[in-house]
Structures are given as C-alpha cells and as structure tokens.
XYZ file of N, CA and C in Angstrom:
513
model
N -16.914 -5.319 13.152
C -15.486 -5.249 12.876
C -15.097 -6.497 12.086
N -14.365 -6.289 10.986
C -14.007 -7.405 10.123
C -12.917 -8.275 10.705
N -11.920 -7.678 11.370
C -10.814 -8.433 11.943
C -10.228 -7.654 13.098
N -9.568 -8.344 14.010
C -9.050 -7.690 15.206
C -8.010 -6.615 14.917
N -7.143 -6.824 13.945
C -6.065 -5.864 13.703
C -6.598 -4.529 13.201
N -7.789 -4.531 12.588
C -8.333 -3.291 12.055
C -8.596 -2.289 13.162
N -9.058 -2.764 14.311
C -9.332 -1.872 15.430
C -8.076 -1.405 16.135
N -6.978 -2.179 16.046
C -5.747 -1.817 16.732
C -5.013 -0.678 16.045
N -5.153 -0.549 14.753
C -4.410 0.451 14.001
C -5.226 1.734 13.929
N -4.700 2.861 14.426
C -5.476 4.093 14.410
C -5.804 4.571 13.002
N -4.983 4.228 12.021
C -5.252 4.658 10.659
C -6.003 3.590 9.877
N -6.234 2.435 10.469
C -7.006 1.384 9.828
C -6.331 0.782 8.616
N -5.005 0.633 8.651
C -4.304 0.150 7.474
C -3.618 -1.181 7.683
N -3.853 -1.872 8.757
C -3.171 -3.142 8.998
C -4.095 -4.313 8.736
N -3.550 -5.320 8.098
C -4.269 -6.575 7.894
C -3.212 -7.642 7.676
N -3.406 -8.782 8.299
C -2.459 -9.879 8.107
C -2.960 -10.776 6.982
N -2.075 -11.631 6.502
C -2.460 -12.573 5.462
C -3.512 -13.553 5.947
N -3.418 -13.933 7.234
C -4.416 -14.848 7.801
C -5.795 -14.204 7.812
N -5.847 -12.906 8.086
C -7.132 -12.205 8.090
C -7.697 -12.098 6.675
N -6.831 -11.916 5.696
C -7.274 -11.894 4.303
C -7.839 -13.263 3.911
N -7.168 -14.319 4.367
C -7.630 -15.681 4.088
C -8.984 -15.931 4.750
N -9.138 -15.477 6.001
C -10.409 -15.651 6.708
C -11.530 -14.899 5.997
N -11.228 -13.718 5.488
C -12.221 -12.934 4.759
C -12.634 -13.658 3.471
N -11.659 -14.244 2.784
C -11.955 -15.008 1.560
C -12.839 -16.206 1.874
N -12.496 -16.926 2.951
C -13.282 -18.112 3.322
C -14.680 -17.727 3.786
N -14.790 -16.569 4.462
C -16.095 -16.095 4.917
C -17.007 -15.827 3.719
N -16.408 -15.397 2.602
C -17.186 -15.156 1.382
C -17.444 -16.453 0.617
N -16.838 -17.576 1.077
C -17.056 -18.874 0.441
C -16.323 -19.038 -0.884
N -15.183 -18.391 -1.020
C -14.430 -18.460 -2.269
C -13.160 -19.283 -2.108
N -12.817 -20.014 -3.153
C -11.527 -20.700 -3.175
C -10.483 -19.703 -3.677
N -9.220 -20.092 -3.548
C -8.153 -19.214 -4.056
C -8.320 -18.980 -5.552
N -8.627 -20.060 -6.253
C -8.764 -19.971 -7.706
C -9.944 -19.076 -8.087
N -11.054 -19.199 -7.355
C -12.233 -18.388 -7.663
C -11.961 -16.910 -7.390
N -11.304 -16.620 -6.262
C -10.981 -15.228 -5.938
C -10.013 -14.655 -6.970
N -9.025 -15.447 -7.361
C -8.063 -14.985 -8.364
C -8.764 -14.685 -9.681
N -9.719 -15.517 -10.055
C -10.470 -15.307 -11.284
C -11.281 -14.015 -11.210
N -11.933 -13.779 -10.066
C -12.714 -12.552 -9.890
C -11.834 -11.306 -9.928
N -10.638 -11.417 -9.358
C -9.739 -10.265 -9.272
C -8.891 -10.096 -10.523
N -8.871 -11.113 -11.386
C -8.037 -11.039 -12.578
C -6.569 -11.278 -12.273
N -6.309 -12.107 -11.263
C -4.946 -12.412 -10.839
C -4.690 -13.909 -10.943
N -3.454 -14.310 -10.725
C -3.080 -15.721 -10.704
C -3.358 -16.268 -9.301
N -3.778 -17.523 -9.171
C -4.027 -18.090 -7.838
C -2.811 -18.032 -6.913
N -1.605 -18.090 -7.484
C -0.407 -17.983 -6.645
C -0.281 -16.603 -6.009
N -0.850 -15.586 -6.661
C -0.829 -14.238 -6.090
C -1.670 -14.200 -4.825
N -2.825 -14.850 -4.867
C -3.679 -14.920 -3.675
C -2.934 -15.652 -2.567
N -2.306 -16.769 -2.906
C -1.537 -17.539 -1.926
C -0.409 -16.692 -1.339
N 0.270 -15.915 -2.187
C 1.372 -15.057 -1.745
C 0.897 -14.055 -0.692
N -0.202 -13.347 -0.988
C -0.670 -12.317 -0.057
C -1.280 -12.920 1.196
N -1.861 -14.114 1.095
C -2.398 -14.763 2.295
C -1.284 -15.283 3.189
N -0.103 -15.479 2.657
C 1.031 -15.949 3.448
C 1.852 -14.833 4.062
N 1.532 -13.578 3.742
C 2.313 -12.452 4.253
C 1.952 -12.165 5.708
N 2.959 -11.785 6.523
C 2.647 -11.399 7.902
C 1.829 -10.112 7.947
N 2.032 -9.231 6.963
C 1.240 -8.005 6.890
C 0.980 -7.682 5.424
N -0.268 -7.418 5.103
C -0.661 -7.110 3.733
C -0.444 -5.621 3.492
N 0.201 -5.283 2.377
C 0.396 -3.883 2.004
C -0.915 -3.377 1.415
N -1.622 -2.586 2.190
C -2.947 -2.128 1.787
C -2.897 -1.160 0.601
N -1.688 -0.693 0.243
C -1.555 0.234 -0.879
C -1.172 -0.483 -2.160
N -0.961 -1.796 -2.110
C -0.491 -2.541 -3.271
C -1.558 -2.731 -4.337
N -1.103 -3.026 -5.546
C -2.018 -3.220 -6.675
C -2.835 -4.505 -6.511
N -2.153 -5.619 -6.212
C -2.859 -6.897 -6.080
C -3.841 -6.881 -4.903
N -3.435 -6.399 -3.709
C -4.422 -6.338 -2.625
C -5.626 -5.463 -2.977
N -5.400 -4.395 -3.726
C -6.503 -3.532 -4.154
C -7.505 -4.335 -4.976
N -7.006 -5.129 -5.923
C -7.894 -5.957 -6.746
C -8.588 -7.031 -5.912
N -7.857 -7.610 -4.946
C -8.452 -8.639 -4.085
C -9.571 -8.053 -3.230
N -9.336 -6.867 -2.650
C -10.365 -6.233 -1.816
C -11.612 -5.922 -2.638
N -11.416 -5.424 -3.857
C -12.572 -5.108 -4.711
C -13.339 -6.375 -5.078
N -12.616 -7.472 -5.341
C -13.271 -8.735 -5.683
C -14.025 -9.304 -4.486
N -13.521 -9.041 -3.278
C -14.187 -9.520 -2.063
C -15.327 -8.601 -1.631
N -15.481 -7.474 -2.320
C -16.560 -6.547 -1.986
C -16.226 -5.612 -0.840
N -14.955 -5.499 -0.506
C -14.541 -4.579 0.570
C -13.510 -3.601 0.007
N -13.832 -3.024 -1.138
C -12.918 -2.105 -1.809
C -12.580 -0.874 -0.994
N -13.440 -0.534 -0.020
C -13.173 0.645 0.811
C -11.940 0.450 1.693
N -11.506 -0.799 1.875
C -10.322 -1.057 2.699
C -9.028 -0.761 1.953
N -9.108 -0.684 0.630
C -7.910 -0.444 -0.164
C -7.344 0.931 0.145
N -6.037 0.994 0.253
C -5.363 2.268 0.501
C -4.491 2.649 -0.699
N -4.848 2.144 -1.880
C -4.053 2.433 -3.073
C -4.029 3.937 -3.320
N -2.870 4.464 -3.605
C -2.631 5.892 -3.840
C -2.853 6.748 -2.600
N -2.905 6.141 -1.425
C -3.015 6.896 -0.174
C -1.694 6.732 0.555
N -1.012 7.827 0.785
C 0.284 7.777 1.438
C 0.235 8.625 2.697
N 0.945 8.192 3.747
C 0.889 8.929 5.006
C 1.485 10.324 4.862
N 0.909 11.268 5.589
C 1.423 12.633 5.598
C 2.676 12.693 6.455
N 3.336 13.856 6.439
C 4.513 14.035 7.294
C 4.097 13.809 8.733
N 4.816 12.968 9.409
C 4.544 12.735 10.825
C 5.579 13.479 11.635
N 5.325 13.626 12.900
C 6.285 14.282 13.767
C 7.466 13.340 13.947
N 8.551 13.621 13.266
C 9.721 12.763 13.296
C 10.881 13.424 14.024
N 10.584 14.209 15.046
C 11.655 14.831 15.816
C 12.376 15.872 14.993
N 13.702 15.737 14.899
C 14.503 16.711 14.162
C 14.244 16.681 12.671
N 13.629 15.626 12.182
C 13.449 15.480 10.743
C 11.984 15.676 10.341
N 11.317 16.667 10.915
C 9.923 16.923 10.592
C 9.764 17.335 9.129
N 10.556 18.295 8.708
C 10.520 18.751 7.323
C 11.946 18.932 6.852
N 12.181 18.897 5.555
C 13.558 19.058 5.074
C 14.165 20.407 5.452
N 13.336 21.462 5.534
C 13.892 22.787 5.827
C 14.188 22.979 7.307
N 13.532 22.220 8.170
C 13.747 22.390 9.604
C 14.574 21.266 10.207
N 15.164 20.452 9.374
C 15.935 19.327 9.883
C 17.066 19.821 10.764
N 17.187 19.238 11.919
C 18.245 19.571 12.887
C 18.323 21.068 13.149
N 17.193 21.684 13.385
C 17.112 23.104 13.742
C 17.761 24.004 12.701
N 17.568 23.724 11.452
C 18.057 24.589 10.389
C 19.503 24.388 10.007
N 20.173 23.405 10.600
C 21.575 23.167 10.263
C 21.683 22.610 8.847
N 20.777 21.721 8.491
C 20.767 21.182 7.133
C 19.921 22.108 6.264
N 20.524 22.702 5.284
C 19.814 23.650 4.439
C 19.046 22.926 3.348
N 17.982 23.547 2.913
C 17.164 22.972 1.852
C 17.721 23.431 0.509
N 18.792 22.777 0.069
C 19.440 23.135 -1.184
C 19.120 22.043 -2.198
N 18.593 22.424 -3.355
C 18.307 21.385 -4.350
C 19.604 20.730 -4.814
N 19.597 19.424 -4.870
C 20.784 18.687 -5.294
C 20.450 17.861 -6.522
N 21.465 17.512 -7.245
C 21.286 16.685 -8.438
C 21.160 15.232 -8.019
N 20.109 14.581 -8.431
C 19.909 13.178 -8.113
C 20.633 12.297 -9.113
N 20.360 11.004 -9.056
C 20.975 10.098 -10.023
C 20.589 10.501 -11.444
N 21.503 10.345 -12.354
C 21.287 10.800 -13.722
C 20.517 9.805 -14.573
N 20.025 8.768 -13.996
C 19.248 7.803 -14.755
C 19.732 6.401 -14.484
N 19.282 5.456 -15.280
C 19.672 4.074 -15.042
C 21.160 3.868 -15.294
N 21.674 2.822 -14.713
C 23.079 2.468 -14.852
C 23.400 2.255 -16.326
N 24.589 2.664 -16.733
C 25.007 2.541 -18.127
C 25.108 1.067 -18.529
N 24.587 0.758 -19.691
C 24.652 -0.608 -20.217
C 25.932 -0.778 -21.032
N 26.403 -2.003 -21.124
C 27.646 -2.312 -21.832
C 27.530 -1.968 -23.318
N 26.550 -2.531 -23.999
C 26.310 -2.202 -25.397
C 27.197 -2.914 -26.402
N 28.112 -3.788 -25.962
C 28.984 -4.505 -26.897
C 28.149 -5.460 -27.745
N 28.556 -5.651 -28.981
C 27.835 -6.558 -29.867
C 28.146 -7.998 -29.466
N 27.120 -8.765 -29.176
C 27.299 -10.146 -28.736
C 27.343 -11.078 -29.941
N 27.596 -12.351 -29.683
C 27.633 -13.345 -30.762
C 26.294 -13.445 -31.470
N 25.250 -13.166 -30.722
C 23.899 -13.228 -31.273
C 23.619 -12.042 -32.202
N 24.446 -10.997 -32.090
C 24.270 -9.824 -32.940
C 23.538 -8.685 -32.257
N 23.081 -8.912 -31.032
C 22.386 -7.861 -30.295
C 23.354 -7.167 -29.347
N 22.946 -6.021 -28.837
C 23.788 -5.281 -27.894
C 23.719 -5.941 -26.518
N 24.864 -6.011 -25.843
C 24.919 -6.580 -24.489
C 24.148 -5.669 -23.548
N 23.291 -6.251 -22.712
C 22.476 -5.459 -21.795
C 22.999 -5.485 -20.370
N 24.182 -6.074 -20.155
C 24.752 -6.131 -18.806
C 25.205 -4.736 -18.384
N 25.250 -4.516 -17.072
C 25.679 -3.217 -16.552
C 27.182 -3.065 -16.714
N 27.597 -1.874 -17.124
C 29.023 -1.588 -17.231
C 29.601 -1.449 -15.828
N 30.855 -1.831 -15.673
C 31.510 -1.710 -14.371
C 31.705 -0.237 -14.035
N 31.712 0.123 -12.744
C 31.891 1.529 -12.362
C 33.195 2.088 -12.929
N 33.108 3.227 -13.574
C 34.275 3.872 -14.152
C 34.726 3.265 -15.466
N 34.007 2.292 -15.968
C 34.373 1.625 -17.221
C 33.227 1.776 -18.219
N 33.520 1.431 -19.463
C 32.504 1.513 -20.497
C 31.888 0.156 -20.804
N 32.535 -0.928 -20.356
C 32.071 -2.268 -20.690
C 31.824 -3.099 -19.433
N 31.102 -4.189 -19.616
C 30.812 -5.103 -18.512
C 31.996 -6.041 -18.302
N 31.880 -6.913 -17.333
C 32.979 -7.830 -17.020
C 33.215 -8.852 -18.126
N 32.220 -9.085 -18.961
C 32.376 -10.056 -20.036
C 33.016 -9.455 -21.290
N 32.948 -8.138 -21.436
C 33.413 -7.493 -22.665
C 34.509 -6.470 -22.411
N 35.471 -6.810 -21.579
C 36.645 -5.963 -21.431
C 36.639 -5.060 -20.222
N 35.752 -5.277 -19.294
C 35.725 -4.428 -18.108
C 36.774 -4.816 -17.095
N 37.158 -6.088 -17.046
C 38.129 -6.558 -16.066
C 39.481 -6.792 -16.727
N 40.522 -6.704 -15.941
C 41.879 -6.891 -16.442
C 42.085 -8.344 -16.855
N 42.858 -8.530 -17.912
C 43.185 -9.887 -18.356
C 44.635 -10.221 -18.048
N 45.276 -9.409 -17.228
C 46.653 -9.677 -16.834
C 47.638 -8.752 -17.529
N 48.918 -8.843 -17.137
C 49.934 -7.957 -17.715
C 50.204 -8.305 -19.180
N 50.489 -7.269 -19.980
C 50.698 -7.482 -21.410
C 52.171 -7.341 -21.825
N 52.975 -6.679 -21.011
C 54.384 -6.475 -21.365
C 55.272 -7.291 -20.440
N 56.538 -7.475 -20.858
C 57.492 -8.204 -20.009
C 57.717 -7.462 -18.695
N 57.790 -6.142 -18.774
C 57.980 -5.339 -17.560
C 56.796 -5.538 -16.604
N 55.579 -5.547 -17.135
C 54.391 -5.760 -16.310
C 54.382 -7.147 -15.691
N 54.789 -8.141 -16.468
C 54.835 -9.510 -15.955
C 55.832 -9.628 -14.807
N 57.021 -8.973 -14.961
C 58.028 -9.009 -13.889
C 57.503 -8.318 -12.633
N 56.824 -7.190 -12.811
C 56.285 -6.444 -11.667
C 55.246 -7.279 -10.922
N 54.359 -7.920 -11.647
C 53.331 -8.766 -11.036
C 53.973 -9.960 -10.339
N 54.978 -10.581 -10.966
C 55.650 -11.741 -10.363
C 56.323 -11.350 -9.050
N 56.974 -10.178 -9.023
C 57.637 -9.717 -7.798
C 56.604 -9.439 -6.699
N 55.506 -8.823 -7.057
C 54.450 -8.550 -6.074
C 53.886 -9.852 -5.527
N 53.749 -10.848 -6.381
C 53.233 -12.144 -5.952
C 54.217 -12.828 -4.997
N 55.499 -12.765 -5.317
C 56.505 -13.351 -4.423
C 56.495 -12.666 -3.066
N 56.339 -11.351 -3.062
C 56.274 -10.598 -1.798
C 55.075 -11.059 -0.968
N 53.947 -11.234 -1.619
C 52.752 -11.707 -0.900
C 52.974 -13.103 -0.354
N 53.572 -13.981 -1.130
C 53.829 -15.346 -0.669
C 54.776 -15.348 0.529
N 55.827 -14.492 0.448
C 56.772 -14.393 1.564
C 56.043 -13.977 2.841
N 55.216 -12.972 2.732
C 54.473 -12.482 3.898
C 53.541 -13.570 4.424
N 52.939 -14.331 3.533
C 52.033 -15.396 3.943
C 52.788 -16.492 4.695
N 53.967 -16.855 4.174
C 54.767 -17.898 4.829
C 55.226 -17.459 6.210
N 55.572 -16.178 6.363
C 55.991 -15.650 7.671
C 54.829 -15.752 8.653
N 53.627 -15.422 8.193
C 52.443 -15.505 9.065
C 52.150 -16.949 9.441
N 52.375 -17.869 8.515
C 52.129 -19.285 8.786
C 53.062 -19.818 9.866
N 54.325 -19.390 9.843
C 55.328 -19.888 10.781
C 55.143 -19.318 12.183
N 54.583 -18.139 12.307
C 54.421 -17.526 13.639
C 53.131 -17.901 14.284
C-alpha cells in the first residue's frame, strides 16, 4: 500500500498533499526535478503538496503521477456515476416525479462585454451592467440629475432622508 488514505477510500481516489510529498521523496526527487520531469513549474508541485486533498482528476496531478511512475493512480477523465442521492437519484425521478424532466434553456453564453472604444483605441472588455449596454466606466451608472426638475426632486429626497436620520439620532 502506497499510503494510508488509499486503503480508506473505497474508490481509491483520495490522497493528501503530504502523501504526494512523501511519494516524491521516496523516489528521491526534488520539487524542481519532479516539475522538470512532469513539464510543470516547481510552484505547481509545491501547490499540490500543500493541498489537504489532491484532486486525482486534475491535469497537473495526472502529469505528476505519470512522472513519479504511478500513472495508474490518475483519475483524469474518470467521473463518479450517479449515486443513490435519495429523492434526487435521477432528474426524472426527483421527488417522486413531482419535478418533471422538461428541457430548459440554459445561459445564452458569456456575459455581454461593454465594447466601448477606449482611449487606447481598443474595445472595452469589461462586463456590461445587468440590463445595460455599457460598463460602469462607459455610461452604465447614473451621473446625476440633468434637469432643474430632477435636481429639485433629488434635493427633496435627500432632505427627507436627512430628516429621518436626525429623528433616529435623537431617539
């Protein structure tokens, strides 16, 4: 047995960063040497050795396991099957058939970009505000009232808020 956690997990998919470090040291490799063999940066090795649990399906751990000669431990592209999750075993049987399996429209793609021409001459890549076409830097947020009527309305609302605040302060 390579490490204690391997025997504890019925699916054999658990490994801690300390166990990965012990395996590296058992092979007599430094972080830099292992990173070179795996084609990774030494900080990547340090990152995974510092994790409380190594993701056995990850790309970097897959390369590390192959470099250490234990490629069979990699779980890359292996995903758990449906488990018995009570009422949520399958989408069609969720909550005893109360939730129907109706196809729904998912997100329509990435968030809309602002696209305004910047000083540099390129399109702005910031996300547009919800319900708006531009980001907060290019006209997405209000710049205040523009008419005299709007200014009076805002001033009155501000006075009302101040009055309410002063009443709360005194009580």
